[in-house]
């Protein structure tokens, strides 16, 4: 089931990973790409490149948890495949847990129901490695127990269980993609930003970089374009149907190491760094086992490297400077 010539819906498509996925879908020949985004975190400028290369890109401002509205979009555009990336992020769940859980679970439930009705042929759902919690063993494979430490993680875990239930009970064609910590251009640099834009902003402002805890917590940092590329490959591979797949490098990097690399690239190795209290629910060790991914594709995303990190930093220096 190649993505070429298919009509595709991407929820959260104006977001960080979503916009790179839209680029990938257009490059690989999707006949139509429809983006649904409520712009909670998304930015329409993230789609500027896609708009230049595709006359068949349509952006719809809607809440993806609205089943009736999503059914209408699917019907109006003849959607065949849905990539479901829309989500309320982890930091929001600490301030507004009920809103986060209700919205995120509602989005997944809506598209599972649309698939059950036979309105779409294929659902690729983006879960989160946060569902695993802090690793009971490292690296974490797809069979690692779910041990959610935040409301966001609990919601993502619940979404996975909902999809599994619809696959087993109703036979829907769905795959769960479980990305780890993505980095790259276009991540929202605002109040709910990831660590890379936060570090760039504080360096530009001449403020010390704040690291929660001792900074030795590790993450499996994956370049966002690699994640987008593998998402399309997973869609196209019939052997991935009904499966759950980690999409990551399989290598952990500490926050201290990441910050050091960034400061070296920015020529600011002596910039002050301060350690503050641990963030509630923060995961200690986070690294993927990508054996299953390599088994399907004999390939995996590239480990954190200077060129990708430098490109990412340059993007934020331009946006935030």
mmCIF file of C-alpha atoms in Angstrom:
data_model
loop_
_atom_site.group_PDB
_atom_site.id
_atom_site.type_symbol
_atom_site.label_atom_id
_atom_site.label_comp_id
_atom_site.label_asym_id
_atom_site.label_seq_id
_atom_site.Cartn_x
_atom_site.Cartn_y
_atom_site.Cartn_z
ATOM 1 C CA UNK A 1 0.000 0.000 0.000
ATOM 2 C CA UNK A 2 2.253 2.785 -1.269
ATOM 3 C CA UNK A 3 1.541 6.354 -0.238
ATOM 4 C CA UNK A 4 1.899 7.377 -3.876
ATOM 5 C CA UNK A 5 -1.377 8.664 -5.342
ATOM 6 C CA UNK A 6 -3.237 8.277 -2.049
ATOM 7 C CA UNK A 7 -5.416 10.880 -0.346
ATOM 8 C CA UNK A 8 -3.969 11.477 3.115
ATOM 9 C CA UNK A 9 -5.090 13.303 6.254
ATOM 10 C CA UNK A 10 -2.490 14.438 8.797
ATOM 11 C CA UNK A 11 -3.792 15.572 12.179
ATOM 12 C CA UNK A 12 -1.412 17.971 13.887
ATOM 13 C CA UNK A 13 0.130 18.534 10.463
ATOM 14 C CA UNK A 14 1.148 22.125 11.192
ATOM 15 C CA UNK A 15 3.154 20.982 14.190
ATOM 16 C CA UNK A 16 6.777 20.019 14.574
ATOM 17 C CA UNK A 17 6.827 16.395 13.431
ATOM 18 C CA UNK A 18 3.584 16.745 11.496
ATOM 19 C CA UNK A 19 4.867 19.421 9.119
ATOM 20 C CA UNK A 20 7.959 17.371 8.279
ATOM 21 C CA UNK A 21 5.698 14.390 7.637
ATOM 22 C CA UNK A 22 3.617 16.547 5.271
ATOM 23 C CA UNK A 23 6.815 17.406 3.366
ATOM 24 C CA UNK A 24 7.709 13.720 3.158
ATOM 25 C CA UNK A 25 4.242 12.725 1.934
ATOM 26 C CA UNK A 26 4.334 15.334 -0.818
ATOM 27 C CA UNK A 27 7.852 14.302 -1.846
ATOM 28 C CA UNK A 28 6.751 10.678 -2.087
ATOM 29 C CA UNK A 29 3.794 11.438 -4.326
ATOM 30 C CA UNK A 30 0.638 11.522 -2.207
ATOM 31 C CA UNK A 31 -2.142 12.773 -4.492
ATOM 32 C CA UNK A 32 -3.754 14.950 -1.823
ATOM 33 C CA UNK A 33 -2.664 15.981 1.667
ATOM 34 C CA UNK A 34 -5.172 17.495 4.082
ATOM 35 C CA UNK A 35 -3.911 18.953 7.360
ATOM 36 C CA UNK A 36 -6.214 19.228 10.368
ATOM 37 C CA UNK A 37 -4.779 21.387 13.148
ATOM 38 C CA UNK A 38 -6.263 23.602 15.859
ATOM 39 C CA UNK A 39 -2.932 25.477 16.137
ATOM 40 C CA UNK A 40 -2.569 24.905 19.864
ATOM 41 C CA UNK A 41 1.113 24.317 19.116
ATOM 42 C CA UNK A 42 1.107 24.231 15.327
ATOM 43 C CA UNK A 43 2.227 27.109 13.126
ATOM 44 C CA UNK A 44 0.978 27.610 9.589
ATOM 45 C CA UNK A 45 4.436 28.859 8.569
ATOM 46 C CA UNK A 46 5.665 25.306 9.201
ATOM 47 C CA UNK A 47 3.787 24.425 6.013
ATOM 48 C CA UNK A 48 5.348 27.128 3.821
ATOM 49 C CA UNK A 49 7.655 24.660 2.056
ATOM 50 C CA UNK A 50 4.804 22.218 1.497
ATOM 51 C CA UNK A 51 2.575 24.917 0.012
ATOM 52 C CA UNK A 52 5.299 25.809 -2.488
ATOM 53 C CA UNK A 53 5.592 22.228 -3.726
ATOM 54 C CA UNK A 54 1.967 21.063 -3.692
ATOM 55 C CA UNK A 55 -1.162 22.682 -5.077
ATOM 56 C CA UNK A 56 -3.233 19.936 -3.438
ATOM 57 C CA UNK A 57 -2.407 20.775 0.178
ATOM 58 C CA UNK A 58 -5.393 21.907 2.220
ATOM 59 C CA UNK A 59 -5.293 23.163 5.803
ATOM 60 C CA UNK A 60 -8.412 22.850 7.968
ATOM 61 C CA UNK A 61 -8.582 24.553 11.373
ATOM 62 C CA UNK A 62 -10.505 22.090 13.538
ATOM 63 C CA UNK A 63 -10.234 20.123 16.766
ATOM 64 C CA UNK A 64 -9.318 16.565 15.790
ATOM 65 C CA UNK A 65 -11.173 15.141 18.793
ATOM 66 C CA UNK A 66 -14.508 16.133 17.214
ATOM 67 C CA UNK A 67 -15.730 12.868 15.675
ATOM 68 C CA UNK A 68 -18.473 14.430 13.577
ATOM 69 C CA UNK A 69 -16.164 17.090 12.152
ATOM 70 C CA UNK A 70 -13.452 14.535 11.365
ATOM 71 C CA UNK A 71 -15.956 12.246 9.662
ATOM 72 C CA UNK A 72 -17.020 15.173 7.472
ATOM 73 C CA UNK A 73 -13.411 15.968 6.519
ATOM 74 C CA UNK A 74 -12.726 12.326 5.653
ATOM 75 C CA UNK A 75 -15.876 12.089 3.535
ATOM 76 C CA UNK A 76 -15.431 15.422 1.760
ATOM 77 C CA UNK A 77 -11.854 14.691 0.705
ATOM 78 C CA UNK A 78 -12.079 10.968 0.061
ATOM 79 C CA UNK A 79 -9.374 10.287 2.638
ATOM 80 C CA UNK A 80 -7.785 6.839 2.427
ATOM 81 C CA UNK A 81 -5.008 7.092 5.031
ATOM 82 C CA UNK A 82 -4.835 9.016 8.306
ATOM 83 C CA UNK A 83 -1.595 9.860 10.101
ATOM 84 C CA UNK A 84 -2.689 10.852 13.598
ATOM 85 C CA UNK A 85 -0.181 13.186 15.272
ATOM 86 C CA UNK A 86 -2.451 15.730 16.966
ATOM 87 C CA UNK A 87 -1.788 15.886 20.696
ATOM 88 C CA UNK A 88 -1.793 18.155 23.716
ATOM 89 C CA UNK A 89 1.824 18.082 24.979
ATOM 90 C CA UNK A 90 3.309 16.811 28.215
ATOM 91 C CA UNK A 91 3.919 20.174 29.946
ATOM 92 C CA UNK A 92 0.264 21.127 29.438
ATOM 93 C CA UNK A 93 -0.792 17.917 31.157
ATOM 94 C CA UNK A 94 0.930 19.070 34.346
ATOM 95 C CA UNK A 95 -1.187 22.234 34.457
ATOM 96 C CA UNK A 96 -4.378 20.941 32.816
ATOM 97 C CA UNK A 97 -4.472 17.159 33.235
ATOM 98 C CA UNK A 98 -8.182 16.622 32.583
ATOM 99 C CA UNK A 99 -8.173 18.738 29.419
ATOM 100 C CA UNK A 100 -5.080 16.943 28.118
ATOM 101 C CA UNK A 101 -6.379 13.443 28.734
ATOM 102 C CA UNK A 102 -9.881 14.144 27.462
ATOM 103 C CA UNK A 103 -8.572 15.705 24.246
ATOM 104 C CA UNK A 104 -5.828 13.203 23.439
ATOM 105 C CA UNK A 105 -7.937 10.131 24.100
ATOM 106 C CA UNK A 106 -10.808 11.741 22.195
ATOM 107 C CA UNK A 107 -8.683 12.193 19.071
ATOM 108 C CA UNK A 108 -7.629 8.554 18.982
ATOM 109 C CA UNK A 109 -11.120 7.284 19.735
ATOM 110 C CA UNK A 110 -12.544 9.389 16.911
ATOM 111 C CA UNK A 111 -10.246 7.959 14.257
ATOM 112 C CA UNK A 112 -10.600 4.408 15.519
ATOM 113 C CA UNK A 113 -14.355 4.815 15.115
ATOM 114 C CA UNK A 114 -13.946 6.291 11.627
ATOM 115 C CA UNK A 115 -11.765 3.307 10.711
ATOM 116 C CA UNK A 116 -14.311 0.902 12.212
ATOM 117 C CA UNK A 117 -16.992 2.447 10.005
ATOM 118 C CA UNK A 118 -14.869 1.655 6.967
ATOM 119 C CA UNK A 119 -14.448 5.321 6.041
ATOM 120 C CA UNK A 120 -10.641 5.064 5.866
ATOM 121 C CA UNK A 121 -8.386 2.203 4.832
ATOM 122 C CA UNK A 122 -5.326 2.802 6.992
ATOM 123 C CA UNK A 123 -4.541 4.504 10.316
ATOM 124 C CA UNK A 124 -0.998 5.299 11.442
ATOM 125 C CA UNK A 125 -1.096 6.575 15.002
ATOM 126 C CA UNK A 126 1.761 8.427 16.661
ATOM 127 C CA UNK A 127 2.113 7.313 20.256
ATOM 128 C CA UNK A 128 4.922 8.454 22.546
ATOM 129 C CA UNK A 129 7.831 6.780 24.251
ATOM 130 C CA UNK A 130 6.605 8.550 27.398
ATOM 131 C CA UNK A 131 4.064 5.721 27.709
ATOM 132 C CA UNK A 132 6.930 3.451 28.820
ATOM 133 C CA UNK A 133 7.855 5.689 31.730
ATOM 134 C CA UNK A 134 11.346 5.450 33.197
ATOM 135 C CA UNK A 135 12.981 2.370 31.750
ATOM 136 C CA UNK A 136 12.717 -0.765 33.859
ATOM 137 C CA UNK A 137 15.327 -2.045 31.445
ATOM 138 C CA UNK A 138 17.303 -0.251 28.766
ATOM 139 C CA UNK A 139 17.013 -0.227 25.828
ATOM 140 C CA UNK A 140 13.214 -0.378 25.865
ATOM 141 C CA UNK A 141 11.533 -2.622 23.312
ATOM 142 C CA UNK A 142 7.903 -2.537 22.248
ATOM 143 C CA UNK A 143 7.023 -5.087 24.941
ATOM 144 C CA UNK A 144 8.324 -2.854 27.729
ATOM 145 C CA UNK A 145 5.586 -2.357 30.354
ATOM 146 C CA UNK A 146 3.699 0.910 30.220
ATOM 147 C CA UNK A 147 4.474 2.823 33.405
ATOM 148 C CA UNK A 148 3.081 6.306 32.822
ATOM 149 C CA UNK A 149 4.507 8.997 35.099
ATOM 150 C CA UNK A 150 2.420 11.965 33.885
ATOM 151 C CA UNK A 151 -1.175 12.521 32.742
ATOM 152 C CA UNK A 152 0.159 12.982 29.206
ATOM 153 C CA UNK A 153 1.924 9.619 29.302
ATOM 154 C CA UNK A 154 -1.149 7.941 30.774
ATOM 155 C CA UNK A 155 -3.280 9.314 27.949
ATOM 156 C CA UNK A 156 -0.817 8.105 25.299
ATOM 157 C CA UNK A 157 -0.793 4.653 26.878
ATOM 158 C CA UNK A 158 -4.597 4.613 26.932
ATOM 159 C CA UNK A 159 -4.655 5.580 23.248
ATOM 160 C CA UNK A 160 -2.437 2.603 22.419
ATOM 161 C CA UNK A 161 -4.772 0.259 24.275
ATOM 162 C CA UNK A 162 -7.776 1.700 22.452
ATOM 163 C CA UNK A 163 -6.130 1.094 19.081
ATOM 164 C CA UNK A 164 -5.173 -2.457 20.017
ATOM 165 C CA UNK A 165 -8.762 -3.141 21.053
ATOM 166 C CA UNK A 166 -10.125 -1.863 17.735
ATOM 167 C CA UNK A 167 -7.571 -3.938 15.815
ATOM 168 C CA UNK A 168 -8.434 -7.128 17.696
ATOM 169 C CA UNK A 169 -12.200 -6.579 17.946
ATOM 170 C CA UNK A 170 -13.054 -4.880 14.660
ATOM 171 C CA UNK A 171 -10.044 -5.694 12.489
ATOM 172 C CA UNK A 172 -9.158 -2.111 11.615
ATOM 173 C CA UNK A 173 -5.888 -1.567 9.727
ATOM 174 C CA UNK A 174 -3.808 0.412 12.208
ATOM 175 C CA UNK A 175 -0.160 0.735 13.174
ATOM 176 C CA UNK A 176 1.297 2.441 16.232
ATOM 177 C CA UNK A 177 4.477 4.460 15.680
ATOM 178 C CA UNK A 178 6.280 5.229 18.922
ATOM 179 C CA UNK A 179 8.818 8.029 18.402
ATOM 180 C CA UNK A 180 11.336 9.007 21.032
ATOM 181 C CA UNK A 181 12.763 12.522 21.533
ATOM 182 C CA UNK A 182 12.705 14.343 18.214
ATOM 183 C CA UNK A 183 14.806 17.383 17.417
ATOM 184 C CA UNK A 184 15.067 19.595 14.358
ATOM 185 C CA UNK A 185 13.695 22.788 12.826
ATOM 186 C CA UNK A 186 10.126 23.968 13.503
ATOM 187 C CA UNK A 187 9.666 22.797 17.068
ATOM 188 C CA UNK A 188 7.520 25.345 18.885
ATOM 189 C CA UNK A 189 9.885 27.757 20.686
ATOM 190 C CA UNK A 190 7.211 29.086 23.041
ATOM 191 C CA UNK A 191 6.369 28.277 26.635
ATOM 192 C CA UNK A 192 5.977 24.541 25.937
ATOM 193 C CA UNK A 193 9.146 24.252 23.873
ATOM 194 C CA UNK A 194 11.626 21.396 23.832
ATOM 195 C CA UNK A 195 15.095 21.658 25.279
ATOM 196 C CA UNK A 196 16.924 22.729 22.101
ATOM 197 C CA UNK A 197 14.947 25.927 21.389
ATOM 198 C CA UNK A 198 14.963 26.708 25.105
ATOM 199 C CA UNK A 199 18.771 26.495 25.240
ATOM 200 C CA UNK A 200 19.157 28.642 22.117
ATOM 201 C CA UNK A 201 16.792 31.273 23.518
ATOM 202 C CA UNK A 202 18.610 31.498 26.841
ATOM 203 C CA UNK A 203 21.988 31.811 25.144
ATOM 204 C CA UNK A 204 20.678 34.578 22.882
ATOM 205 C CA UNK A 205 19.193 36.362 25.909
ATOM 206 C CA UNK A 206 22.395 36.009 27.926
ATOM 207 C CA UNK A 207 20.612 34.005 30.607
ATOM 208 C CA UNK A 208 21.975 30.857 32.279
ATOM 209 C CA UNK A 209 20.785 27.525 30.942
ATOM 210 C CA UNK A 210 18.593 25.736 33.475
ATOM 211 C CA UNK A 211 18.848 21.947 33.670
ATOM 212 C CA UNK A 212 16.386 20.003 35.786
ATOM 213 C CA UNK A 213 18.093 17.673 38.263
ATOM 214 C CA UNK A 214 21.665 16.516 37.727
ATOM 215 C CA UNK A 215 21.356 16.502 33.929
ATOM 216 C CA UNK A 216 22.331 12.854 33.611
ATOM 217 C CA UNK A 217 18.832 11.845 32.551
ATOM 218 C CA UNK A 218 19.212 10.353 29.069
ATOM 219 C CA UNK A 219 17.118 10.665 25.925
ATOM 220 C CA UNK A 220 17.155 8.958 22.529
ATOM 221 C CA UNK A 221 17.348 12.055 20.327
ATOM 222 C CA UNK A 222 16.102 11.447 16.779
ATOM 223 C CA UNK A 223 16.246 13.895 13.877
ATOM 224 C CA UNK A 224 12.706 14.793 12.873
ATOM 225 C CA UNK A 225 13.152 14.131 9.146
ATOM 226 C CA UNK A 226 14.239 10.580 9.938
ATOM 227 C CA UNK A 227 11.045 10.069 11.923
ATOM 228 C CA UNK A 228 8.944 11.367 9.023
ATOM 229 C CA UNK A 229 10.748 9.134 6.544
ATOM 230 C CA UNK A 230 10.243 6.014 8.626
ATOM 231 C CA UNK A 231 6.578 6.838 9.251
ATOM 232 C CA UNK A 232 5.916 6.697 5.513
ATOM 233 C CA UNK A 233 7.947 3.503 5.124
ATOM 234 C CA UNK A 234 5.946 1.915 7.932
ATOM 235 C CA UNK A 235 2.715 2.913 6.202
ATOM 236 C CA UNK A 236 3.886 1.380 2.934
ATOM 237 C CA UNK A 237 5.024 -1.939 4.412
ATOM 238 C CA UNK A 238 2.091 -4.390 4.720
ATOM 239 C CA UNK A 239 4.007 -6.421 7.310
ATOM 240 C CA UNK A 240 3.740 -3.459 9.715
ATOM 241 C CA UNK A 241 -0.047 -3.600 9.893
ATOM 242 C CA UNK A 242 -1.300 -4.129 13.421
ATOM 243 C CA UNK A 243 2.202 -3.667 14.816
ATOM 244 C CA UNK A 244 3.812 -1.230 17.255
ATOM 245 C CA UNK A 245 7.213 0.138 16.283
ATOM 246 C CA UNK A 246 9.772 2.245 18.124
ATOM 247 C CA UNK A 247 11.225 4.878 15.803
ATOM 248 C CA UNK A 248 14.513 6.067 17.282
ATOM 249 C CA UNK A 249 18.292 5.715 17.090
ATOM 250 C CA UNK A 250 18.783 3.180 19.859
ATOM 251 C CA UNK A 251 21.415 5.410 21.498
ATOM 252 C CA UNK A 252 20.909 7.526 24.625
ATOM 253 C CA UNK A 253 22.396 10.993 25.158
ATOM 254 C CA UNK A 254 22.387 12.801 28.501
ATOM 255 C CA UNK A 255 20.966 16.305 28.781
ATOM 256 C CA UNK A 256 24.377 17.476 29.991
ATOM 257 C CA UNK A 257 26.022 16.082 26.848
ATOM 258 C CA UNK A 258 23.420 17.648 24.563
ATOM 259 C CA UNK A 259 23.835 21.079 26.161
ATOM 260 C CA UNK A 260 27.628 20.821 25.939
ATOM 261 C CA UNK A 261 27.441 19.937 22.218
ATOM 262 C CA UNK A 262 25.061 22.822 21.579
ATOM 263 C CA UNK A 263 27.250 25.361 23.344
ATOM 264 C CA UNK A 264 30.270 24.157 21.364
ATOM 265 C CA UNK A 265 28.402 24.604 18.069
ATOM 266 C CA UNK A 266 27.242 28.073 19.133
ATOM 267 C CA UNK A 267 30.755 29.068 20.185
ATOM 268 C CA UNK A 268 29.554 29.606 23.749
ATOM 269 C CA UNK A 269 31.291 26.825 25.674
ATOM 270 C CA UNK A 270 31.670 29.043 28.748
ATOM 271 C CA UNK A 271 28.000 30.023 28.934
ATOM 272 C CA UNK A 272 26.663 29.544 32.492
ATOM 273 C CA UNK A 273 24.628 26.435 33.284
ATOM 274 C CA UNK A 274 22.570 26.012 36.465
ATOM 275 C CA UNK A 275 20.947 22.876 37.841
ATOM 276 C CA UNK A 276 17.486 23.278 39.356
ATOM 277 C CA UNK A 277 14.906 20.958 40.923
ATOM 278 C CA UNK A 278 13.833 17.866 39.040
ATOM 279 C CA UNK A 279 10.674 18.211 36.955
ATOM 280 C CA UNK A 280 7.711 16.248 38.385
ATOM 281 C CA UNK A 281 7.343 12.918 36.609
ATOM 282 C CA UNK A 282 10.580 13.317 34.667
ATOM 283 C CA UNK A 283 11.823 10.062 33.138
ATOM 284 C CA UNK A 284 15.354 9.060 34.140
ATOM 285 C CA UNK A 285 16.491 6.737 31.348
ATOM 286 C CA UNK A 286 14.950 6.756 27.919
ATOM 287 C CA UNK A 287 16.478 4.750 25.075
ATOM 288 C CA UNK A 288 14.791 2.628 22.426
ATOM 289 C CA UNK A 289 15.396 -0.916 21.320
ATOM 290 C CA UNK A 290 15.035 -0.639 17.538
ATOM 291 C CA UNK A 291 15.517 -4.331 16.741
ATOM 292 C CA UNK A 292 11.988 -4.616 15.351
ATOM 293 C CA UNK A 293 12.391 -1.529 13.144
ATOM 294 C CA UNK A 294 15.687 -2.817 11.747
ATOM 295 C CA UNK A 295 14.052 -6.189 11.150
ATOM 296 C CA UNK A 296 11.509 -4.612 8.816
ATOM 297 C CA UNK A 297 13.785 -2.127 7.063
ATOM 298 C CA UNK A 298 17.423 -3.090 7.750
ATOM 299 C CA UNK A 299 17.838 0.570 8.648
ATOM 300 C CA UNK A 300 17.314 2.978 11.530
ATOM 301 C CA UNK A 301 17.448 6.735 12.182
ATOM 302 C CA UNK A 302 20.878 8.301 12.468
ATOM 303 C CA UNK A 303 22.360 8.973 15.905
ATOM 304 C CA UNK A 304 22.525 12.605 17.122
ATOM 305 C CA UNK A 305 25.143 14.263 14.915
ATOM 306 C CA UNK A 306 26.809 17.638 14.550
ATOM 307 C CA UNK A 307 25.338 18.542 11.144
ATOM 308 C CA UNK A 308 21.711 17.920 12.109
ATOM 309 C CA UNK A 309 22.196 19.657 15.451
ATOM 310 C CA UNK A 310 23.902 22.627 13.778
ATOM 311 C CA UNK A 311 21.033 22.932 11.269
ATOM 312 C CA UNK A 312 18.561 22.859 14.135
ATOM 313 C CA UNK A 313 20.429 25.501 16.123
ATOM 314 C CA UNK A 314 20.744 27.746 13.045
ATOM 315 C CA UNK A 315 16.979 27.575 12.542
ATOM 316 C CA UNK A 316 16.280 28.724 16.099
ATOM 317 C CA UNK A 317 18.940 31.412 16.046
ATOM 318 C CA UNK A 318 17.126 32.885 13.032
ATOM 319 C CA UNK A 319 13.638 32.501 14.522
ATOM 320 C CA UNK A 320 14.504 33.665 18.027
ATOM 321 C CA UNK A 321 17.294 36.143 17.357
#
